N, CA, C and O atoms as a Tripos MOL2 file, in Angstrom:
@<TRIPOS>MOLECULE
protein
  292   291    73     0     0
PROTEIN
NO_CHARGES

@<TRIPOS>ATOM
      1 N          17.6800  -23.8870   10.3320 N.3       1 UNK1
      2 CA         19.0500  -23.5250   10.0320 C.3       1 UNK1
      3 C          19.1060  -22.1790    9.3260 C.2       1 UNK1
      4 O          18.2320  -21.7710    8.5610 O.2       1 UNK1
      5 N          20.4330  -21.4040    9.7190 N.am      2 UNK2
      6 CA         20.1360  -20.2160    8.9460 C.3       2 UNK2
      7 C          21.8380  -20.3990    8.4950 C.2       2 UNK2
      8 O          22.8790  -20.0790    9.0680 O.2       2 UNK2
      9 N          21.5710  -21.0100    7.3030 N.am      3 UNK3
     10 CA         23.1270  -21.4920    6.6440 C.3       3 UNK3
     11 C          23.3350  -22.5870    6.9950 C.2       3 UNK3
     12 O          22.4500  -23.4340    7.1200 O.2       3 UNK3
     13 N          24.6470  -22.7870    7.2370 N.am      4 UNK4
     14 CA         24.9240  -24.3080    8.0850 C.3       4 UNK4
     15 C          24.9560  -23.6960    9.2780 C.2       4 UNK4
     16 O          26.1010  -23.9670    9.6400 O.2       4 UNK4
     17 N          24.3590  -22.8940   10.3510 N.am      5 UNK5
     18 CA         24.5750  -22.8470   11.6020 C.3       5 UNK5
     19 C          23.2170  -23.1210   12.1790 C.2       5 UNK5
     20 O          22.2200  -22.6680   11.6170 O.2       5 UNK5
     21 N          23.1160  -23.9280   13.4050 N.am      6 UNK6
     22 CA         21.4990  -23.9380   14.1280 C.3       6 UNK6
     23 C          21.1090  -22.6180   14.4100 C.2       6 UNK6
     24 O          22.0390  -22.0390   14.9700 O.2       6 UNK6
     25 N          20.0680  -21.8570   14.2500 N.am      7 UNK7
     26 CA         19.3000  -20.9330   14.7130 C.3       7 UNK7
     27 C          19.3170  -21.1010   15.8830 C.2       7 UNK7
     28 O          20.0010  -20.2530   16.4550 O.2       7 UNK7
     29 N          18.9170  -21.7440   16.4510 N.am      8 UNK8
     30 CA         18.5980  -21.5980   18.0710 C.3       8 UNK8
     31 C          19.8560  -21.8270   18.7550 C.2       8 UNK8
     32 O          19.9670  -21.5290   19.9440 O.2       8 UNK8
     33 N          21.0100  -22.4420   17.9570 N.am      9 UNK9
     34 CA         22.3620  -22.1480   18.7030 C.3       9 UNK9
     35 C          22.8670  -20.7440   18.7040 C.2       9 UNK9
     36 O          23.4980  -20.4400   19.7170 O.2       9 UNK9
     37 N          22.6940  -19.5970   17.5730 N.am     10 UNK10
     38 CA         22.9010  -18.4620   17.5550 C.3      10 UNK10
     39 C          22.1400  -17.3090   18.1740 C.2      10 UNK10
     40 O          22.6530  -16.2050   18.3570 O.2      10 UNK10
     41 N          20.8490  -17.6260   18.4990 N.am     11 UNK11
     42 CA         19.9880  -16.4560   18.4090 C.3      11 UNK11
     43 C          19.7350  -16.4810   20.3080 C.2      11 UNK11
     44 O          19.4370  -17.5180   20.9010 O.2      11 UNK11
     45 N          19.9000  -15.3620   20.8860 N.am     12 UNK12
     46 CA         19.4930  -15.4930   22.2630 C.3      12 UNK12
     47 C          17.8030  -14.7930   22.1210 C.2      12 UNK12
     48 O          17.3690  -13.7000   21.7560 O.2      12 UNK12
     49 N          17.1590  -16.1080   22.6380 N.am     13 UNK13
     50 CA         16.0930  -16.2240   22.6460 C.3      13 UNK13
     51 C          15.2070  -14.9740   23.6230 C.2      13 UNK13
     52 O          13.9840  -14.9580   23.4840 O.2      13 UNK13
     53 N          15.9470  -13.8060   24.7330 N.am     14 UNK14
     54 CA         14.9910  -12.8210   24.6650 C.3      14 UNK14
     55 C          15.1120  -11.8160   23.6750 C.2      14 UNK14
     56 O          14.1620  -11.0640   23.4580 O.2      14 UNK14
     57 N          16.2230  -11.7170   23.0260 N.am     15 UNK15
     58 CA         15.8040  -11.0010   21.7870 C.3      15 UNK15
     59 C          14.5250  -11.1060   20.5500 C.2      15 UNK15
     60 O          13.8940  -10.1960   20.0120 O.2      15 UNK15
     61 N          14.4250  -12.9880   20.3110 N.am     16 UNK16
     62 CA         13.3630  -13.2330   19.8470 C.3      16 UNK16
     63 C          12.1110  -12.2390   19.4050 C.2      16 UNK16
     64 O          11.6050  -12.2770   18.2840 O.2      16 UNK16
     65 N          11.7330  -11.4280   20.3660 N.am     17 UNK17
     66 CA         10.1100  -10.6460   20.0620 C.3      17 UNK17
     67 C          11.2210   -9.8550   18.8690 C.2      17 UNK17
     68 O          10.9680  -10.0700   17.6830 O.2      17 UNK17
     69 N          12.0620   -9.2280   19.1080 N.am     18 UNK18
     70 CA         12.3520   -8.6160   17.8380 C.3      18 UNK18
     71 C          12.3600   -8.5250   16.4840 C.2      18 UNK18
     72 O          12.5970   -7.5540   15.7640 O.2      18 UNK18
     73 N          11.9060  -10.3140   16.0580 N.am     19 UNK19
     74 CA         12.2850  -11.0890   15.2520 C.3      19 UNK19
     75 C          10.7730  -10.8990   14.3670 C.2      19 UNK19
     76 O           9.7060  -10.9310   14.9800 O.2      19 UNK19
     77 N          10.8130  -10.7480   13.2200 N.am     20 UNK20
     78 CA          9.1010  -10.6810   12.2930 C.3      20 UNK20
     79 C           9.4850  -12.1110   11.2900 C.2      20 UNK20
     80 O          10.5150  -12.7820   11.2240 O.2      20 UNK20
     81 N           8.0110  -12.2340   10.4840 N.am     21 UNK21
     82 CA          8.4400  -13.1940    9.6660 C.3      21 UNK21
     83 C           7.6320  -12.3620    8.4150 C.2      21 UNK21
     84 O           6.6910  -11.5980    8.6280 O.2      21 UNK21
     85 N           8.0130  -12.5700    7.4960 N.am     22 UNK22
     86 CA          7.7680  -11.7980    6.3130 C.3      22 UNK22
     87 C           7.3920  -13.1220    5.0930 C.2      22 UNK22
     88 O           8.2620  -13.4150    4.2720 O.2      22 UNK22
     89 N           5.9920  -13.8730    5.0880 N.am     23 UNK23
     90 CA          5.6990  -14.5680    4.0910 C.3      23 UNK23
     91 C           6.0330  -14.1910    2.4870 C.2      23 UNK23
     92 O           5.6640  -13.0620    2.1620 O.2      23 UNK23
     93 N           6.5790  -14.8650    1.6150 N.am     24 UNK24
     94 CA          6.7300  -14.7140    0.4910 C.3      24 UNK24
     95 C           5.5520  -14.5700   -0.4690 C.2      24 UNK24
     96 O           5.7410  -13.9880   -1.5370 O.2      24 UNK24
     97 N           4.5790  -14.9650   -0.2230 N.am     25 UNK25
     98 CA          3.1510  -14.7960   -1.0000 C.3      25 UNK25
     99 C           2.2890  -13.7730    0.0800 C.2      25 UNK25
    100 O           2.0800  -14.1570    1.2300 O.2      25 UNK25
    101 N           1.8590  -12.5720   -0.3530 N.am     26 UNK26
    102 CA          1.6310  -11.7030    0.4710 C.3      26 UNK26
    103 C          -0.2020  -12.2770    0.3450 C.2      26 UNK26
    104 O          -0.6400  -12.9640   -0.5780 O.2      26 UNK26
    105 N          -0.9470  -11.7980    1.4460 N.am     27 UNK27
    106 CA         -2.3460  -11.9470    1.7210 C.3      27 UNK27
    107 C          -3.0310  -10.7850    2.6520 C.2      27 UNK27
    108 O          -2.3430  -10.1330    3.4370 O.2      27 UNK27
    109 N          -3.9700  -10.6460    2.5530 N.am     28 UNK28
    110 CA         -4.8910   -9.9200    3.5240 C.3      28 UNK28
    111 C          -5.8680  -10.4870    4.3240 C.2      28 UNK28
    112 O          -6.5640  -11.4820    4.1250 O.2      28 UNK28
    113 N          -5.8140   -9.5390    5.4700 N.am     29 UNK29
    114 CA         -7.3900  -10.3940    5.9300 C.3      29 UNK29
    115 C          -8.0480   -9.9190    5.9210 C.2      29 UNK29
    116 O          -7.7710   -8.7280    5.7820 O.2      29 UNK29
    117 N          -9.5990  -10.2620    6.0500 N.am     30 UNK30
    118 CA        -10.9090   -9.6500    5.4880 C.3      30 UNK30
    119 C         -10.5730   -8.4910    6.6570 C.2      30 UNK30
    120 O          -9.6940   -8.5700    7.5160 O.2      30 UNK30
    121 N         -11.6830   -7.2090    6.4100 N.am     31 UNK31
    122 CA        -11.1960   -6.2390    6.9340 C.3      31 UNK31
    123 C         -10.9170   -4.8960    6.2110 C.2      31 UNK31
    124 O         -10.8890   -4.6710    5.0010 O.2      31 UNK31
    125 N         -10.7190   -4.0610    7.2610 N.am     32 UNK32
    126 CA        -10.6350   -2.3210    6.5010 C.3      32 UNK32
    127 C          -8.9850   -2.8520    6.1460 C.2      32 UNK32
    128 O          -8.3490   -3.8170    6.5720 O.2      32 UNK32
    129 N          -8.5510   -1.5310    4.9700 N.am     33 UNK33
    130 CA         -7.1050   -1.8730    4.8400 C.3      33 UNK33
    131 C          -6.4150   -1.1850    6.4460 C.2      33 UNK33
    132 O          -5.3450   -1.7040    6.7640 O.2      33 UNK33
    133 N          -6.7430   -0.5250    7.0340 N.am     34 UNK34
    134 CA         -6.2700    0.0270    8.6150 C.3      34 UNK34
    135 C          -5.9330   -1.2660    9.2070 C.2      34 UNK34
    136 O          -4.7780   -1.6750    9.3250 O.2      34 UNK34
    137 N          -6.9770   -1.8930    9.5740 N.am     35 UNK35
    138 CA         -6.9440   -3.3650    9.8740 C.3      35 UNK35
    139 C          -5.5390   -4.0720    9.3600 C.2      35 UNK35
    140 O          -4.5470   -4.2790   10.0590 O.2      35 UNK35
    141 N          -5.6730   -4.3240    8.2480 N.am     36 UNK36
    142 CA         -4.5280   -5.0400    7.6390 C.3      36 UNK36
    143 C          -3.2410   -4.5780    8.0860 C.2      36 UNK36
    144 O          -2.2550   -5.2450    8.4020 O.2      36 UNK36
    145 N          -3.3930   -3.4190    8.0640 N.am     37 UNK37
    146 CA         -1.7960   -2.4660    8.1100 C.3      37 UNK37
    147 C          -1.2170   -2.4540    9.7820 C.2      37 UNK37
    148 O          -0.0990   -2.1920   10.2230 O.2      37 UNK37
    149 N          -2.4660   -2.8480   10.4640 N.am     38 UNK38
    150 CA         -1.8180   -2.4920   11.8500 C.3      38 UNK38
    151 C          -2.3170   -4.1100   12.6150 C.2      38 UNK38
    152 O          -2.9220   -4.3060   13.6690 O.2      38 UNK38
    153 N          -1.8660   -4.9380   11.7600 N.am     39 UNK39
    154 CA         -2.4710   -6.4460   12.2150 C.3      39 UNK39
    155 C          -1.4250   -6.5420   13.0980 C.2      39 UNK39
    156 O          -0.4910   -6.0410   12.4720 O.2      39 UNK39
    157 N          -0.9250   -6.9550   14.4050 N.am     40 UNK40
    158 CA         -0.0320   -7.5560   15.6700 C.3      40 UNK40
    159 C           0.5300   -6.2230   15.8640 C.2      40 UNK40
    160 O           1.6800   -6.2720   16.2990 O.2      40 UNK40
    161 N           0.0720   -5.0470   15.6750 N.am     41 UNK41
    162 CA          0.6000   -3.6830   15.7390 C.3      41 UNK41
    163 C           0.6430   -3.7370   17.7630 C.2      41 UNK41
    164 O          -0.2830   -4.3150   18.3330 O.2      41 UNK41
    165 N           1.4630   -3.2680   18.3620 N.am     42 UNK42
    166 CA          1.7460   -2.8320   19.7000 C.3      42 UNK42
    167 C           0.8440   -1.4640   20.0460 C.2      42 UNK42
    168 O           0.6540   -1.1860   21.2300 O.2      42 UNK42
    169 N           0.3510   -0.7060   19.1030 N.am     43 UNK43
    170 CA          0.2160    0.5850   19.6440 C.3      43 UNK43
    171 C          -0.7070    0.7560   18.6210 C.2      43 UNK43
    172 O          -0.6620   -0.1380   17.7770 O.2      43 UNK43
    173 N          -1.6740    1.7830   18.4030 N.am     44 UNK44
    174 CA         -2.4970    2.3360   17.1960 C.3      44 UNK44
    175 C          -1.5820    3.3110   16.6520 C.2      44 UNK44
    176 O          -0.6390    3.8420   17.2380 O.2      44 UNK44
    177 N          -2.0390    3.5140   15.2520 N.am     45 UNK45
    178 CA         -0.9080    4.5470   14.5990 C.3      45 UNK45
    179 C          -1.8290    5.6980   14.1240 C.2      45 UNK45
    180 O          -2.9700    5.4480   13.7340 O.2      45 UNK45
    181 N          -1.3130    7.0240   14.1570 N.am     46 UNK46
    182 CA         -2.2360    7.6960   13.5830 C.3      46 UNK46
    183 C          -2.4160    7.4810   12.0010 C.2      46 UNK46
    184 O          -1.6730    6.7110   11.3930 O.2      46 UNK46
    185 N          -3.5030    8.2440   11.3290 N.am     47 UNK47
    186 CA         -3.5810    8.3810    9.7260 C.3      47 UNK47
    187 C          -2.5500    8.5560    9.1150 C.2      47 UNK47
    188 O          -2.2450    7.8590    8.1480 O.2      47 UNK47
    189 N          -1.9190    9.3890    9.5040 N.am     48 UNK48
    190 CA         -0.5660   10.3100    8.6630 C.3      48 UNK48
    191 C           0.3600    9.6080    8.1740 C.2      48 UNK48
    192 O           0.8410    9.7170    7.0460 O.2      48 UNK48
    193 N           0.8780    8.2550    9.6740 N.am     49 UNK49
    194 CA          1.3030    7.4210   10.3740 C.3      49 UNK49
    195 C           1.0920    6.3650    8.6190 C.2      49 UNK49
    196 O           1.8550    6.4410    7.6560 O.2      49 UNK49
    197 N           0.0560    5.6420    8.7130 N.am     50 UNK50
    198 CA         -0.7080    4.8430    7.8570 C.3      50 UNK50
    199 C          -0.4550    5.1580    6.1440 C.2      50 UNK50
    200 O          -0.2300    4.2320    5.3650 O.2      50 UNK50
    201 N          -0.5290    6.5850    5.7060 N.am     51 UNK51
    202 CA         -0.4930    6.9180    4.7280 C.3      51 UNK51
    203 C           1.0280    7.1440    4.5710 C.2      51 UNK51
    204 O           1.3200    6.8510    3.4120 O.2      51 UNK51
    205 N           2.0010    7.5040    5.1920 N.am     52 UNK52
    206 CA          3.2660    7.2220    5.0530 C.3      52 UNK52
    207 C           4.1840    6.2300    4.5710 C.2      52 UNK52
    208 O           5.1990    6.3420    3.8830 O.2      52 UNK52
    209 N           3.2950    4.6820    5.3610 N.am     53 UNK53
    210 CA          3.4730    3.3220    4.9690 C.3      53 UNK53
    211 C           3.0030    3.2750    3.4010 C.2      53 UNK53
    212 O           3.8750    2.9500    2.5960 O.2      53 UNK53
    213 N           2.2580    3.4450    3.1170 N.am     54 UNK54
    214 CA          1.3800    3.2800    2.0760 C.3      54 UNK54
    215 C           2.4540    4.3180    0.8670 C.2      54 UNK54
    216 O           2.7490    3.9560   -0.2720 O.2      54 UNK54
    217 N           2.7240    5.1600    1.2910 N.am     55 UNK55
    218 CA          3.1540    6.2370    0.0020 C.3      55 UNK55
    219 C           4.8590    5.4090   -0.1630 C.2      55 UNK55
    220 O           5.4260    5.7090   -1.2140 O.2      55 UNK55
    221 N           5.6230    4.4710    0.7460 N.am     56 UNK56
    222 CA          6.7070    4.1240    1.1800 C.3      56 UNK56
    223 C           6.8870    2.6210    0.5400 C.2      56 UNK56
    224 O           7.8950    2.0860    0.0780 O.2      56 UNK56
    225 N           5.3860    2.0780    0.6980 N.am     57 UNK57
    226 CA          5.8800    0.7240   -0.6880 C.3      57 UNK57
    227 C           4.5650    1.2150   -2.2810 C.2      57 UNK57
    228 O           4.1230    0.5150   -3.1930 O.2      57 UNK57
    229 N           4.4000    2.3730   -2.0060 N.am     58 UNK58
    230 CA          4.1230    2.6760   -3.6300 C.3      58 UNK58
    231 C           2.8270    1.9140   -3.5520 C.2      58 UNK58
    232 O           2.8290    0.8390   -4.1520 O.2      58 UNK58
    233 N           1.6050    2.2970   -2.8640 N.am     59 UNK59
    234 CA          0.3630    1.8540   -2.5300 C.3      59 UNK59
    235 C          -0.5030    2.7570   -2.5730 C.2      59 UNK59
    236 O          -1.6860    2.6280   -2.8880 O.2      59 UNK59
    237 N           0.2160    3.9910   -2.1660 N.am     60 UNK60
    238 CA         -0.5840    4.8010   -1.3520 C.3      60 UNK60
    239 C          -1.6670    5.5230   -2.5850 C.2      60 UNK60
    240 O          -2.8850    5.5990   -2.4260 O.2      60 UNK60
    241 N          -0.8400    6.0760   -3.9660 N.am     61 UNK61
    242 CA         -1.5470    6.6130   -5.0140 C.3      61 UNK61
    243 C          -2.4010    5.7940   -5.5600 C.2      61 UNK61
    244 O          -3.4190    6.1990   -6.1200 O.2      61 UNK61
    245 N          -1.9920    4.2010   -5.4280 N.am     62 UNK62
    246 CA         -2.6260    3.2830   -5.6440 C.3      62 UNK62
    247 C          -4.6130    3.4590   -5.0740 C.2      62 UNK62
    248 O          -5.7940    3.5220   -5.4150 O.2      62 UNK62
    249 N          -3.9020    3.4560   -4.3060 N.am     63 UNK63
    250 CA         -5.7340    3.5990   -3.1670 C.3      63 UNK63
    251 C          -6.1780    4.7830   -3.2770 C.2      63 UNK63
    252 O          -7.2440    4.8840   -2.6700 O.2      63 UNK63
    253 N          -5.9220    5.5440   -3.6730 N.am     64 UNK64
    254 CA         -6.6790    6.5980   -4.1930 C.3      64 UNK64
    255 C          -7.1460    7.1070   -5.4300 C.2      64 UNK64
    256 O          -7.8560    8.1100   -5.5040 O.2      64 UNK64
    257 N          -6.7380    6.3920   -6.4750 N.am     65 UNK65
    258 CA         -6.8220    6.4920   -7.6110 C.3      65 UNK65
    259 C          -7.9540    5.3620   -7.7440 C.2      65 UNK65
    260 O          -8.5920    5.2560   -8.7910 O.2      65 UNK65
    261 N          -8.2580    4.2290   -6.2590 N.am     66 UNK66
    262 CA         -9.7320    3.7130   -7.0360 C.3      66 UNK66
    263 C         -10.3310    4.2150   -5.8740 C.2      66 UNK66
    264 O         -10.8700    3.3080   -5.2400 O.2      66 UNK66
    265 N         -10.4320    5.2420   -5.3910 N.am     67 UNK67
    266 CA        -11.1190    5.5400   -4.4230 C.3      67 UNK67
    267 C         -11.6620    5.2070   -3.0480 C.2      67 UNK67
    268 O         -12.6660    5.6250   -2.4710 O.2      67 UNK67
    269 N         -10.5110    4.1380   -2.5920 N.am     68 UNK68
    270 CA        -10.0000    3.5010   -1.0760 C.3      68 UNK68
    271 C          -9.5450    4.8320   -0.5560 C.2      68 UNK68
    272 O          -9.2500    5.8560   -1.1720 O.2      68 UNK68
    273 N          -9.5590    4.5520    0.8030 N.am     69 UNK69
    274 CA         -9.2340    5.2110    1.9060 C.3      69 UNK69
    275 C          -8.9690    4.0750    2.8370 C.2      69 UNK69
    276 O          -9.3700    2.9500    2.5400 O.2      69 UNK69
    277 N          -8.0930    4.3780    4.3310 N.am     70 UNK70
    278 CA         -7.7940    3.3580    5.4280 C.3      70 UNK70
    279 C          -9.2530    2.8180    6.0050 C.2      70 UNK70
    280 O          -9.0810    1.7770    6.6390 O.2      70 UNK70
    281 N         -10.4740    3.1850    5.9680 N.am     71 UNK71
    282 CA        -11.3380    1.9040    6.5620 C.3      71 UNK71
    283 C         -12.1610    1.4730    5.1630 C.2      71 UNK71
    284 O         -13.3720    1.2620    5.2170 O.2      71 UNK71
    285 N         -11.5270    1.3760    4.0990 N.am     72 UNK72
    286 CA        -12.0730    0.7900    2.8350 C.3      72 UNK72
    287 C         -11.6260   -0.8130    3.2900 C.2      72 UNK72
    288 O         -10.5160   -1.1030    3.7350 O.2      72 UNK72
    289 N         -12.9480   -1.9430    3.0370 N.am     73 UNK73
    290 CA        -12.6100   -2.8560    2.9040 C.3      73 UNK73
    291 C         -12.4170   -3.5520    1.6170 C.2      73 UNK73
    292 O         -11.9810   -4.7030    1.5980 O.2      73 UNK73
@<TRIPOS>BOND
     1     1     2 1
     2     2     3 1
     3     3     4 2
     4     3     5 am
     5     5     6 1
     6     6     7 1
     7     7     8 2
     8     7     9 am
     9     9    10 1
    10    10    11 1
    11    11    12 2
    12    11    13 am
    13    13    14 1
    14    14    15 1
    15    15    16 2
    16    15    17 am
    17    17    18 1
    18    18    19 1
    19    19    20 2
    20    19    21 am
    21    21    22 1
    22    22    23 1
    23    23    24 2
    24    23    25 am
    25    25    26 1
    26    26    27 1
    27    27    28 2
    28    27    29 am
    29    29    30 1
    30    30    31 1
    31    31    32 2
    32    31    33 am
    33    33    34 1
    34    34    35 1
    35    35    36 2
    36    35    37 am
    37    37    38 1
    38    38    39 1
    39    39    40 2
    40    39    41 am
    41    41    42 1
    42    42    43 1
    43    43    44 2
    44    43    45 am
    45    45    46 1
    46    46    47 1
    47    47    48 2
    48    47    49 am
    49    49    50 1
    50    50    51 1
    51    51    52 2
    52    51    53 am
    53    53    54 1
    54    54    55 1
    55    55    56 2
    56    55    57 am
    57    57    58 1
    58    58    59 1
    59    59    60 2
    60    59    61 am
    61    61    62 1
    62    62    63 1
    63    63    64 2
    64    63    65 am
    65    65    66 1
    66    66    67 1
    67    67    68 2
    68    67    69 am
    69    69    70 1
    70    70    71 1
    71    71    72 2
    72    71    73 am
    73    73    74 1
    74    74    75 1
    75    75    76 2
    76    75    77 am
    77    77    78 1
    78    78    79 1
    79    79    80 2
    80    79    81 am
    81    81    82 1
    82    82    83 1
    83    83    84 2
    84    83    85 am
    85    85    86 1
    86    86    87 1
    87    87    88 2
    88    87    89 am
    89    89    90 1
    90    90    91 1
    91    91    92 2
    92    91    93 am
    93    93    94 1
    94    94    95 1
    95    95    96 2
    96    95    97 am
    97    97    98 1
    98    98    99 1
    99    99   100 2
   100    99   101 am
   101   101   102 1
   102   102   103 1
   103   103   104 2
   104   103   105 am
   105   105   106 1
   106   106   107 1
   107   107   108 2
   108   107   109 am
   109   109   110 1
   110   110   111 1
   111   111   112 2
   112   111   113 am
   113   113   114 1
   114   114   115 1
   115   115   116 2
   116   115   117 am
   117   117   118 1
   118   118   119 1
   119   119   120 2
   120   119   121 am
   121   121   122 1
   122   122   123 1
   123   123   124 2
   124   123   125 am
   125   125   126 1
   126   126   127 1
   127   127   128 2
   128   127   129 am
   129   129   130 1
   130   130   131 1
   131   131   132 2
   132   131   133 am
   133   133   134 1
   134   134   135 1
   135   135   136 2
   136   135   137 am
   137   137   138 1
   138   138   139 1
   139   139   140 2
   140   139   141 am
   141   141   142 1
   142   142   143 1
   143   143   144 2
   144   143   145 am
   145   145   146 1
   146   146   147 1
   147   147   148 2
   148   147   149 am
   149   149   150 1
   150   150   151 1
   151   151   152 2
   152   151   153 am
   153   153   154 1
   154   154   155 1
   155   155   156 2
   156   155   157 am
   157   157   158 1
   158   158   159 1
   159   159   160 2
   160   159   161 am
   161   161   162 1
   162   162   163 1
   163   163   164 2
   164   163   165 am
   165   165   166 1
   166   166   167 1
   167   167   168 2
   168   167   169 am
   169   169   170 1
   170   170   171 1
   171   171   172 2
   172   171   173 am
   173   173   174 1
   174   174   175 1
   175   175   176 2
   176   175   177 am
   177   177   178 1
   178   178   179 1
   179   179   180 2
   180   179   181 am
   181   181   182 1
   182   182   183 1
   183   183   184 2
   184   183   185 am
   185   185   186 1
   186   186   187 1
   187   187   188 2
   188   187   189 am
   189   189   190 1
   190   190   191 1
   191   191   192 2
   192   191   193 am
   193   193   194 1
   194   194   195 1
   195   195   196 2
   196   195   197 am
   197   197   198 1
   198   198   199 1
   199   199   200 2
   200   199   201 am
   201   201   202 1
   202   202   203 1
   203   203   204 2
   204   203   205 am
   205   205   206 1
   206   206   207 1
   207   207   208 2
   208   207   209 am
   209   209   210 1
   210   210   211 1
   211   211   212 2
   212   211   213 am
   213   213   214 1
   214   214   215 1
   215   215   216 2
   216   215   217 am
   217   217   218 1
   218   218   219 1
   219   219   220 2
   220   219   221 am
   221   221   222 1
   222   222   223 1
   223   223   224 2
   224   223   225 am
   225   225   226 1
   226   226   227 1
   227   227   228 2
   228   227   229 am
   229   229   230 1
   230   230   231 1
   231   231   232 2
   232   231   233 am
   233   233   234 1
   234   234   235 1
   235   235   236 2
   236   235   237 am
   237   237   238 1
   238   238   239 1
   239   239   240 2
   240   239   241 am
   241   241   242 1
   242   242   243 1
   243   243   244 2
   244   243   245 am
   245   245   246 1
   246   246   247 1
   247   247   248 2
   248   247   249 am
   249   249   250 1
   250   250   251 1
   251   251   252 2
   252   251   253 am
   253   253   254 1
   254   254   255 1
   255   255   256 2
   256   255   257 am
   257   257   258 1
   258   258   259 1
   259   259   260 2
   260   259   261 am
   261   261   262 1
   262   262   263 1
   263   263   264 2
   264   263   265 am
   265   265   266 1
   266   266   267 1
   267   267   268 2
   268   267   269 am
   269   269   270 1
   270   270   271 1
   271   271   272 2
   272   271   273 am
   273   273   274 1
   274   274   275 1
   275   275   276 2
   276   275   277 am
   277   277   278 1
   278   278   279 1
   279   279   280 2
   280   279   281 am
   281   281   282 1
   282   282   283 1
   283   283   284 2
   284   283   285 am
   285   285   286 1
   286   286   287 1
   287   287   288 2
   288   287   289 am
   289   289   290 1
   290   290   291 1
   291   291   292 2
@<TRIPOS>SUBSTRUCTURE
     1 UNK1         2 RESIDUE 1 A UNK
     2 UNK2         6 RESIDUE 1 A UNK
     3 UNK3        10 RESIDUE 1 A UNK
     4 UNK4        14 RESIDUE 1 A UNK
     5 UNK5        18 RESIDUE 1 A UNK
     6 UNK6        22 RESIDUE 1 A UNK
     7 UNK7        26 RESIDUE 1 A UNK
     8 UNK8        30 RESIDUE 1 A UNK
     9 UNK9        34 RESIDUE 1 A UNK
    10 UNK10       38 RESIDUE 1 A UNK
    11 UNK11       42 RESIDUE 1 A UNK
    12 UNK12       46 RESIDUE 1 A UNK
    13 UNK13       50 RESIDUE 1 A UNK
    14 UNK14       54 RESIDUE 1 A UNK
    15 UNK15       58 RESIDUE 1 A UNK
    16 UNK16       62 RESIDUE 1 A UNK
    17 UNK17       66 RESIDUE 1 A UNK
    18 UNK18       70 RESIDUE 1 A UNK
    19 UNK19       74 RESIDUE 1 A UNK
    20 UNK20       78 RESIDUE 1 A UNK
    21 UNK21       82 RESIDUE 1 A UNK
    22 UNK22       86 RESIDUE 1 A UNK
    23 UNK23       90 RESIDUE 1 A UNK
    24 UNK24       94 RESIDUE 1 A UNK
    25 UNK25       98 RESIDUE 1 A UNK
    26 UNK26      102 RESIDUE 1 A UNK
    27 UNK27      106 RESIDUE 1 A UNK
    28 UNK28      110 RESIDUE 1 A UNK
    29 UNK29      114 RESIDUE 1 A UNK
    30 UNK30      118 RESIDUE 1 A UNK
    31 UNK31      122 RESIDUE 1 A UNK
    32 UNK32      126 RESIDUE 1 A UNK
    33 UNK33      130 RESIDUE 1 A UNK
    34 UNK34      134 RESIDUE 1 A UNK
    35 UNK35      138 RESIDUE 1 A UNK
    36 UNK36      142 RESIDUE 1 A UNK
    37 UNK37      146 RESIDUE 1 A UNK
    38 UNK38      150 RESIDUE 1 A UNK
    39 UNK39      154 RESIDUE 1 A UNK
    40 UNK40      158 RESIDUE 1 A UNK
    41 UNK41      162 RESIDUE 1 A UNK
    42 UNK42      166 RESIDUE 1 A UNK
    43 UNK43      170 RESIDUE 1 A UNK
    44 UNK44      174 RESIDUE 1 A UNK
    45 UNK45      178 RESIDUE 1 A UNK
    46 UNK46      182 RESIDUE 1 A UNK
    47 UNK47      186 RESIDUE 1 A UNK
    48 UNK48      190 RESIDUE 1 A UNK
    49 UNK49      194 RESIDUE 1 A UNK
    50 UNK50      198 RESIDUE 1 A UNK
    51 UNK51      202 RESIDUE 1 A UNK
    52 UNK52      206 RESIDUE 1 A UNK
    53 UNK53      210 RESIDUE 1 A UNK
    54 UNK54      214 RESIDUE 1 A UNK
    55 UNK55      218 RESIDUE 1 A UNK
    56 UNK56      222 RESIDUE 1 A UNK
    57 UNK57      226 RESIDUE 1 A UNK
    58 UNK58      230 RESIDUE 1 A UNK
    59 UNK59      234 RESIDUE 1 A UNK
    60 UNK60      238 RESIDUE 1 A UNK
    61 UNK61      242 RESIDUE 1 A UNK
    62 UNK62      246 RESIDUE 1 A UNK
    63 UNK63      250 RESIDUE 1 A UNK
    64 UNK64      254 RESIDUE 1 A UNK
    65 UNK65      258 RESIDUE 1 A UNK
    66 UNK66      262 RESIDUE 1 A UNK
    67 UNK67      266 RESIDUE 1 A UNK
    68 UNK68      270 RESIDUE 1 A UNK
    69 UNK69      274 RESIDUE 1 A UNK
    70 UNK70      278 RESIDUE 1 A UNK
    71 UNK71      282 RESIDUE 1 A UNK
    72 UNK72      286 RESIDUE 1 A UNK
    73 UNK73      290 RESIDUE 1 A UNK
């Protein structure tokens, strides 16, 4: 249910792929952080691409300040 209405009465189901799910307790999987960042990714992203994400939820100074980079596991 999303409110009192059925989901699947509202939602036309080829739109669906559009749809992400965003867990409330965040996790990683073993792996480079690249890995992590481009997990069910459609396409490869470049670096620039990667470090953009990263500078965009306030990570990015993070990983460099302990001396990570994108294939740091």
């Amino acid at each position: 249910l999303v409110g009192a209405i059925g989901f699947a009465d509202k939602i036309n189901f080829a739109k669906t792929s559009l749809l992400g799910v965003v867990p409330q307790d965040g996790f990683l999987i073993s792996g480079s952080i690249r890995e992590n960042l481009c997990l069910g990714a459609s396409r490869e992203y470049t670096d620039n691409e990667l470090r953009e994400v990263l500078g965009r939820v306030k990570l990015e100074d993070l990983l460099l300040s302990q001396g990570l980079n994108l294939d740091s596991e």
